[in-house]
Amino acid sequence: MARQVTTQKKVAFTALAWLIAFLIFFPILWTFLTSFKTEGEAVASPPSFLFFQWTLENYVEVQARSNYFHHFWNSVAISLGSTVIGLLISVPAAWAMAFSPTPRTKDVLLWMLSTKMLPAVGVLVPIYIIFRDLGLLDTRTGLIVVMMLINLPIMVWMLYTYFKEIPGEILEAARMDGATLGKEIVYVLTPMAIPGIASTLLLNIILAWNEAFWTLNLTASKAAPLTAFIASYSSPEGLFYAKLSAASTMAIAPIIILGWFSQKQLVRGLTFGAVK
């Protein structure tokens, strides 16, 4: 029998869920509100929540000081480029591990996951030297390669999980009908795993968009994405909170909008195979 849930419990759980959601969203809301304050009001104590003199001067100054769209297109190119290349590599890799496993498959998966536990600063110097010698510093190509490599273990793991939920008999039937390996992956496996592939794509776009460590250390101006755009408002003279909030709002707005419109697809992909 299904467990009975009383109205009081439903109300309590709903209120708790809204409270947790508000606590998670509050920093973003506060950043948004601060972006419309003057520098004096941004550091005032006690802070004002809604009742302050709203102004757009921070957005005007940010756009006048920095070319927002230059950084925006860098973020778009780096996020999409690294994700697409990562998918081209991770789909065949996940297929091989899911449908043609070897005694070393689990060891390889664990090794790939262990690379995410390595502090990024631990490999900064060798990667910086390699990029310097190859002329990849402050280039979109260099950042695309780095973002693809650091997110590749996550992509392989996610796709491997989704592929494991697909019955192998379907692929065997395709082989019996004469499908080659390439056609099997492209025309049989990929359409069935669209939710998983879509969620993997969206998640890795978000991860690449938000990556700050590598973008700040491997770029200067030409290939600097929005994370570097935000960091430019931290100066030796101090933090300009209102302008920093305006820059942050402009940087996170595209990815928040993307997440809002794709949330159903993202949740569907992340829960793919969880419910039979």
Tab-separated table of C-alpha atoms in Angstrom:
chain	number	residue	atom	x	y	z
A	1	MET	CA	0.000	0.000	0.000
A	2	ALA	CA	1.093	3.540	-0.706
A	3	ARG	CA	2.208	5.459	2.332
A	4	GLN	CA	-0.361	7.997	3.495
A	5	VAL	CA	0.926	11.563	3.755
A	6	THR	CA	-1.111	13.971	5.829
A	7	THR	CA	-1.910	17.508	4.732
A	8	GLN	CA	0.183	18.902	7.578
A	9	LYS	CA	3.240	16.971	6.365
A	10	LYS	CA	2.701	18.144	2.805
A	11	VAL	CA	2.515	21.761	3.941
A	12	ALA	CA	5.588	21.351	6.153
A	13	PHE	CA	7.661	19.705	3.429
A	14	THR	CA	6.538	22.306	0.883
A	15	ALA	CA	7.475	25.152	3.221
A	16	LEU	CA	10.842	23.518	3.941
A	17	ALA	CA	11.519	23.071	0.222
A	18	TRP	CA	10.721	26.744	-0.458
A	19	LEU	CA	12.942	27.813	2.426
A	20	ILE	CA	15.890	25.774	1.152
A	21	ALA	CA	15.319	27.081	-2.395
A	22	PHE	CA	15.262	30.664	-1.115
A	23	LEU	CA	18.480	30.178	0.872
A	24	ILE	CA	20.196	28.766	-2.210
A	25	PHE	CA	18.905	31.544	-4.464
A	26	PHE	CA	19.434	34.408	-1.989
A	27	PRO	CA	23.106	35.134	-2.913
A	28	ILE	CA	22.074	35.547	-6.558
A	29	LEU	CA	19.149	37.771	-5.551
A	30	TRP	CA	21.388	39.893	-3.318
A	31	THR	CA	23.958	40.269	-6.106
A	32	PHE	CA	21.187	41.365	-8.475
A	33	LEU	CA	19.862	43.957	-6.027
A	34	THR	CA	23.338	45.256	-5.190
A	35	SER	CA	24.018	45.859	-8.870
A	36	PHE	CA	21.368	48.623	-8.799
A	37	LYS	CA	22.836	50.385	-5.760
A	38	THR	CA	25.454	53.094	-5.525
A	39	GLU	CA	28.822	52.125	-4.068
A	40	GLY	CA	27.877	53.848	-0.817
A	41	GLU	CA	24.600	51.969	-0.495
A	42	ALA	CA	26.306	48.691	-1.414
A	43	VAL	CA	28.486	48.855	1.728
A	44	ALA	CA	25.954	50.585	4.004
A	45	SER	CA	25.241	49.065	7.402
A	46	PRO	CA	22.558	47.966	8.004
A	47	PRO	CA	22.015	47.046	4.360
A	48	SER	CA	18.862	48.047	2.528
A	49	PHE	CA	16.950	45.295	0.766
A	50	LEU	CA	14.469	47.005	-1.551
A	51	PHE	CA	14.152	50.571	-0.349
A	52	PHE	CA	17.154	52.325	-1.857
A	53	GLN	CA	17.858	54.631	-4.769
A	54	TRP	CA	17.838	52.362	-7.809
A	55	THR	CA	20.338	53.256	-10.518
A	56	LEU	CA	21.686	51.820	-13.775
A	57	GLU	CA	25.015	53.638	-13.567
A	58	ASN	CA	26.891	50.466	-12.635
A	59	TYR	CA	25.808	48.692	-15.825
A	60	VAL	CA	26.683	51.753	-17.899
A	61	GLU	CA	30.136	52.004	-16.324
A	62	VAL	CA	30.805	48.282	-16.657
A	63	GLN	CA	29.960	48.309	-20.362
A	64	ALA	CA	31.983	51.499	-20.892
A	65	ARG	CA	35.025	50.043	-19.115
A	66	SER	CA	34.882	46.514	-20.525
A	67	ASN	CA	33.664	45.026	-23.787
A	68	TYR	CA	31.054	42.677	-22.358
A	69	PHE	CA	30.188	41.028	-25.667
A	70	HIS	CA	33.840	40.210	-26.349
A	71	HIS	CA	33.988	38.214	-23.108
A	72	PHE	CA	30.509	36.802	-23.716
A	73	TRP	CA	31.399	35.330	-27.114
A	74	ASN	CA	34.604	33.916	-25.657
A	75	SER	CA	32.541	32.111	-22.996
A	76	VAL	CA	30.115	30.808	-25.623
A	77	ALA	CA	32.903	29.539	-27.882
A	78	ILE	CA	34.846	27.919	-25.041
A	79	SER	CA	31.795	26.276	-23.437
A	80	LEU	CA	30.273	24.951	-26.648
A	81	GLY	CA	33.596	24.006	-28.239
A	82	SER	CA	34.837	22.021	-25.240
A	83	THR	CA	31.478	20.297	-24.789
A	84	VAL	CA	31.084	19.263	-28.437
A	85	ILE	CA	34.642	17.917	-28.663
A	86	GLY	CA	34.165	16.172	-25.320
A	87	LEU	CA	30.992	14.481	-26.589
A	88	LEU	CA	32.763	13.270	-29.732
A	89	ILE	CA	35.317	11.556	-27.487
A	90	SER	CA	33.132	10.459	-24.572
A	91	VAL	CA	30.295	8.846	-26.576
A	92	PRO	CA	32.524	6.149	-28.179
A	93	ALA	CA	34.452	5.737	-24.911
A	94	ALA	CA	31.273	5.246	-22.884
A	95	TRP	CA	29.901	2.868	-25.540
A	96	ALA	CA	33.037	0.726	-25.339
A	97	MET	CA	32.938	0.577	-21.539
A	98	ALA	CA	29.195	-0.117	-21.392
A	99	PHE	CA	28.849	-2.726	-24.173
A	100	SER	CA	32.362	-4.133	-24.601
A	101	PRO	CA	33.773	-4.120	-21.059
A	102	THR	CA	37.112	-5.647	-20.161
A	103	PRO	CA	38.462	-6.708	-16.755
A	104	ARG	CA	40.118	-3.248	-16.576
A	105	THR	CA	36.995	-1.199	-17.347
A	106	LYS	CA	36.088	-0.424	-13.735
A	107	ASP	CA	39.701	0.416	-12.937
A	108	VAL	CA	39.812	2.856	-15.852
A	109	LEU	CA	36.548	4.484	-14.750
A	110	LEU	CA	37.826	4.899	-11.196
A	111	TRP	CA	41.126	6.267	-12.482
A	112	MET	CA	39.292	8.825	-14.616
A	113	LEU	CA	37.189	9.858	-11.645
A	114	SER	CA	40.276	10.129	-9.435
A	115	THR	CA	41.700	12.795	-11.761
A	116	LYS	CA	38.877	15.107	-10.624
A	117	MET	CA	40.176	14.823	-7.056
A	118	LEU	CA	43.556	16.290	-8.011
A	119	PRO	CA	43.838	19.979	-7.067
A	120	ALA	CA	44.034	22.022	-10.257
A	121	VAL	CA	46.908	24.087	-8.896
A	122	GLY	CA	48.975	20.894	-8.728
A	123	VAL	CA	49.230	20.749	-12.526
A	124	LEU	CA	49.115	24.471	-13.264
A	125	VAL	CA	52.863	24.923	-13.791
A	126	PRO	CA	53.381	22.046	-16.292
A	127	ILE	CA	50.244	22.967	-18.239
A	128	TYR	CA	51.262	26.634	-18.288
A	129	ILE	CA	54.721	25.719	-19.628
A	130	ILE	CA	53.222	23.400	-22.277
A	131	PHE	CA	50.787	26.092	-23.384
A	132	ARG	CA	53.571	28.690	-23.472
A	133	ASP	CA	55.761	26.502	-25.661
A	134	LEU	CA	52.868	25.645	-27.997
A	135	GLY	CA	51.651	29.233	-28.244
A	136	LEU	CA	48.274	28.427	-26.684
A	137	LEU	CA	48.311	31.010	-23.904
A	138	ASP	CA	45.439	33.494	-24.135
A	139	THR	CA	43.770	31.586	-26.977
A	140	ARG	CA	40.312	30.084	-27.291
A	141	THR	CA	41.828	26.871	-28.622
A	142	GLY	CA	43.914	26.398	-25.494
A	143	LEU	CA	40.974	26.971	-23.162
A	144	ILE	CA	38.738	24.669	-25.198
A	145	VAL	CA	41.317	21.888	-24.834
A	146	VAL	CA	41.685	22.446	-21.087
A	147	MET	CA	37.924	22.610	-20.446
A	148	MET	CA	37.381	19.470	-22.505
A	149	LEU	CA	40.045	17.561	-20.594
A	150	ILE	CA	38.936	18.576	-17.099
A	151	ASN	CA	35.268	17.755	-17.814
A	152	LEU	CA	35.878	14.598	-19.875
A	153	PRO	CA	35.780	12.205	-16.858
A	154	ILE	CA	32.360	13.547	-15.867
A	155	MET	CA	31.061	13.194	-19.413
A	156	VAL	CA	32.297	9.612	-19.724
A	157	TRP	CA	30.854	8.642	-16.348
A	158	MET	CA	27.449	10.179	-17.079
A	159	LEU	CA	27.176	8.658	-20.549
A	160	TYR	CA	28.419	5.289	-19.283
A	161	THR	CA	25.605	5.299	-16.709
A	162	TYR	CA	22.991	6.120	-19.333
A	163	PHE	CA	24.291	3.573	-21.839
A	164	LYS	CA	24.223	0.821	-19.210
A	165	GLU	CA	20.453	1.300	-18.950
A	166	ILE	CA	19.963	0.577	-22.665
A	167	PRO	CA	19.278	-3.124	-23.370
A	168	GLY	CA	22.158	-4.714	-25.240
A	169	GLU	CA	19.706	-6.841	-27.222
A	170	ILE	CA	18.688	-3.757	-29.224
A	171	LEU	CA	22.248	-3.230	-30.384
A	172	GLU	CA	22.619	-6.930	-31.163
A	173	ALA	CA	19.496	-6.754	-33.333
A	174	ALA	CA	20.996	-3.801	-35.201
A	175	ARG	CA	24.192	-5.787	-35.806
A	176	MET	CA	22.187	-8.716	-37.130
A	177	ASP	CA	20.521	-6.321	-39.573
A	178	GLY	CA	23.955	-5.368	-40.877
A	179	ALA	CA	24.615	-2.140	-38.981
A	180	THR	CA	28.267	-1.193	-38.785
A	181	LEU	CA	29.823	0.054	-35.564
A	182	GLY	CA	29.511	3.686	-36.639
A	183	LYS	CA	25.863	3.310	-37.668
A	184	GLU	CA	25.127	1.426	-34.467
A	185	ILE	CA	26.388	4.350	-32.375
A	186	VAL	CA	24.900	7.118	-34.533
A	187	TYR	CA	21.520	5.675	-35.563
A	188	VAL	CA	20.660	3.267	-32.732
A	189	LEU	CA	22.459	4.158	-29.525
A	190	THR	CA	22.527	7.946	-29.740
A	191	PRO	CA	18.766	8.486	-30.383
A	192	MET	CA	17.907	6.232	-27.434
A	193	ALA	CA	20.250	8.141	-25.127
A	194	ILE	CA	19.163	11.647	-26.175
A	195	PRO	CA	18.006	12.594	-22.612
A	196	GLY	CA	21.323	11.500	-21.142
A	197	ILE	CA	23.384	13.151	-23.864
A	198	ALA	CA	21.370	16.372	-23.557
A	199	SER	CA	21.813	16.545	-19.785
A	200	THR	CA	25.527	15.786	-20.149
A	201	LEU	CA	25.827	18.564	-22.716
A	202	LEU	CA	23.953	21.085	-20.575
A	203	LEU	CA	25.834	20.218	-17.392
A	204	ASN	CA	29.224	20.522	-19.068
A	205	ILE	CA	28.299	23.827	-20.694
A	206	ILE	CA	27.490	25.112	-17.200
A	207	LEU	CA	30.735	23.736	-15.759
A	208	ALA	CA	32.830	25.248	-18.558
A	209	TRP	CA	30.981	28.568	-18.324
A	210	ASN	CA	31.649	28.825	-14.582
A	211	GLU	CA	35.280	27.669	-14.623
A	212	ALA	CA	37.464	30.417	-13.173
A	213	PHE	CA	40.813	28.911	-12.173
A	214	TRP	CA	42.062	28.012	-15.642
A	215	THR	CA	40.566	31.032	-17.365
A	216	LEU	CA	42.261	33.411	-14.950
A	217	ASN	CA	45.654	31.709	-15.220
A	218	LEU	CA	45.792	30.915	-18.935
A	219	THR	CA	44.293	34.071	-20.413
A	220	ALA	CA	44.987	37.793	-20.376
A	221	SER	CA	42.631	39.662	-22.697
A	222	LYS	CA	42.133	38.092	-26.129
A	223	ALA	CA	40.442	34.862	-25.001
A	224	ALA	CA	39.280	36.034	-21.565
A	225	PRO	CA	35.722	34.770	-20.862
A	226	LEU	CA	33.169	36.213	-18.458
A	227	THR	CA	34.882	34.783	-15.371
A	228	ALA	CA	37.894	36.979	-16.141
A	229	PHE	CA	35.478	39.823	-16.868
A	230	ILE	CA	34.160	39.539	-13.297
A	231	ALA	CA	37.620	39.248	-11.757
A	232	SER	CA	38.710	42.484	-13.429
A	233	TYR	CA	36.579	44.401	-10.928
A	234	SER	CA	38.748	43.279	-8.034
A	235	SER	CA	41.582	45.789	-7.785
A	236	PRO	CA	44.357	46.655	-5.294
A	237	GLU	CA	42.298	49.683	-4.266
A	238	GLY	CA	39.554	47.368	-3.014
A	239	LEU	CA	36.344	45.788	-4.181
A	240	PHE	CA	33.792	47.924	-5.948
A	241	TYR	CA	30.808	45.922	-4.771
A	242	ALA	CA	28.125	47.594	-6.869
A	243	LYS	CA	30.095	47.387	-10.104
A	244	LEU	CA	31.275	43.871	-9.248
A	245	SER	CA	27.651	42.843	-8.699
A	246	ALA	CA	26.635	44.374	-12.030
A	247	ALA	CA	29.425	42.500	-13.811
A	248	SER	CA	28.468	39.273	-12.031
A	249	THR	CA	24.803	39.682	-12.949
A	250	MET	CA	25.694	40.231	-16.614
A	251	ALA	CA	27.956	37.168	-16.536
A	252	ILE	CA	25.559	34.716	-14.889
A	253	ALA	CA	22.358	35.879	-16.599
A	254	PRO	CA	22.850	33.851	-19.832
A	255	ILE	CA	23.574	30.606	-18.031
A	256	ILE	CA	20.670	31.101	-15.596
A	257	ILE	CA	18.320	31.677	-18.532
A	258	LEU	CA	19.679	28.556	-20.258
A	259	GLY	CA	19.204	26.511	-17.091
A	260	TRP	CA	15.683	27.846	-16.595
A	261	PHE	CA	14.475	26.880	-20.068
A	262	SER	CA	16.269	23.527	-20.089
A	263	GLN	CA	15.545	22.446	-16.512
A	264	LYS	CA	13.046	19.739	-17.531
A	265	GLN	CA	15.511	18.207	-19.965
A	266	LEU	CA	18.315	18.476	-17.417
A	267	VAL	CA	16.310	16.798	-14.643
A	268	ARG	CA	15.058	14.136	-17.033
A	269	GLY	CA	18.598	13.333	-18.076
A	270	LEU	CA	20.009	13.357	-14.557
A	271	THR	CA	17.321	10.913	-13.416
A	272	PHE	CA	17.561	8.756	-16.564
A	273	GLY	CA	17.397	5.123	-15.513
A	274	ALA	CA	16.715	5.943	-11.854
A	275	VAL	CA	13.051	4.920	-12.041
A	276	LYS	CA	12.028	1.729	-13.756
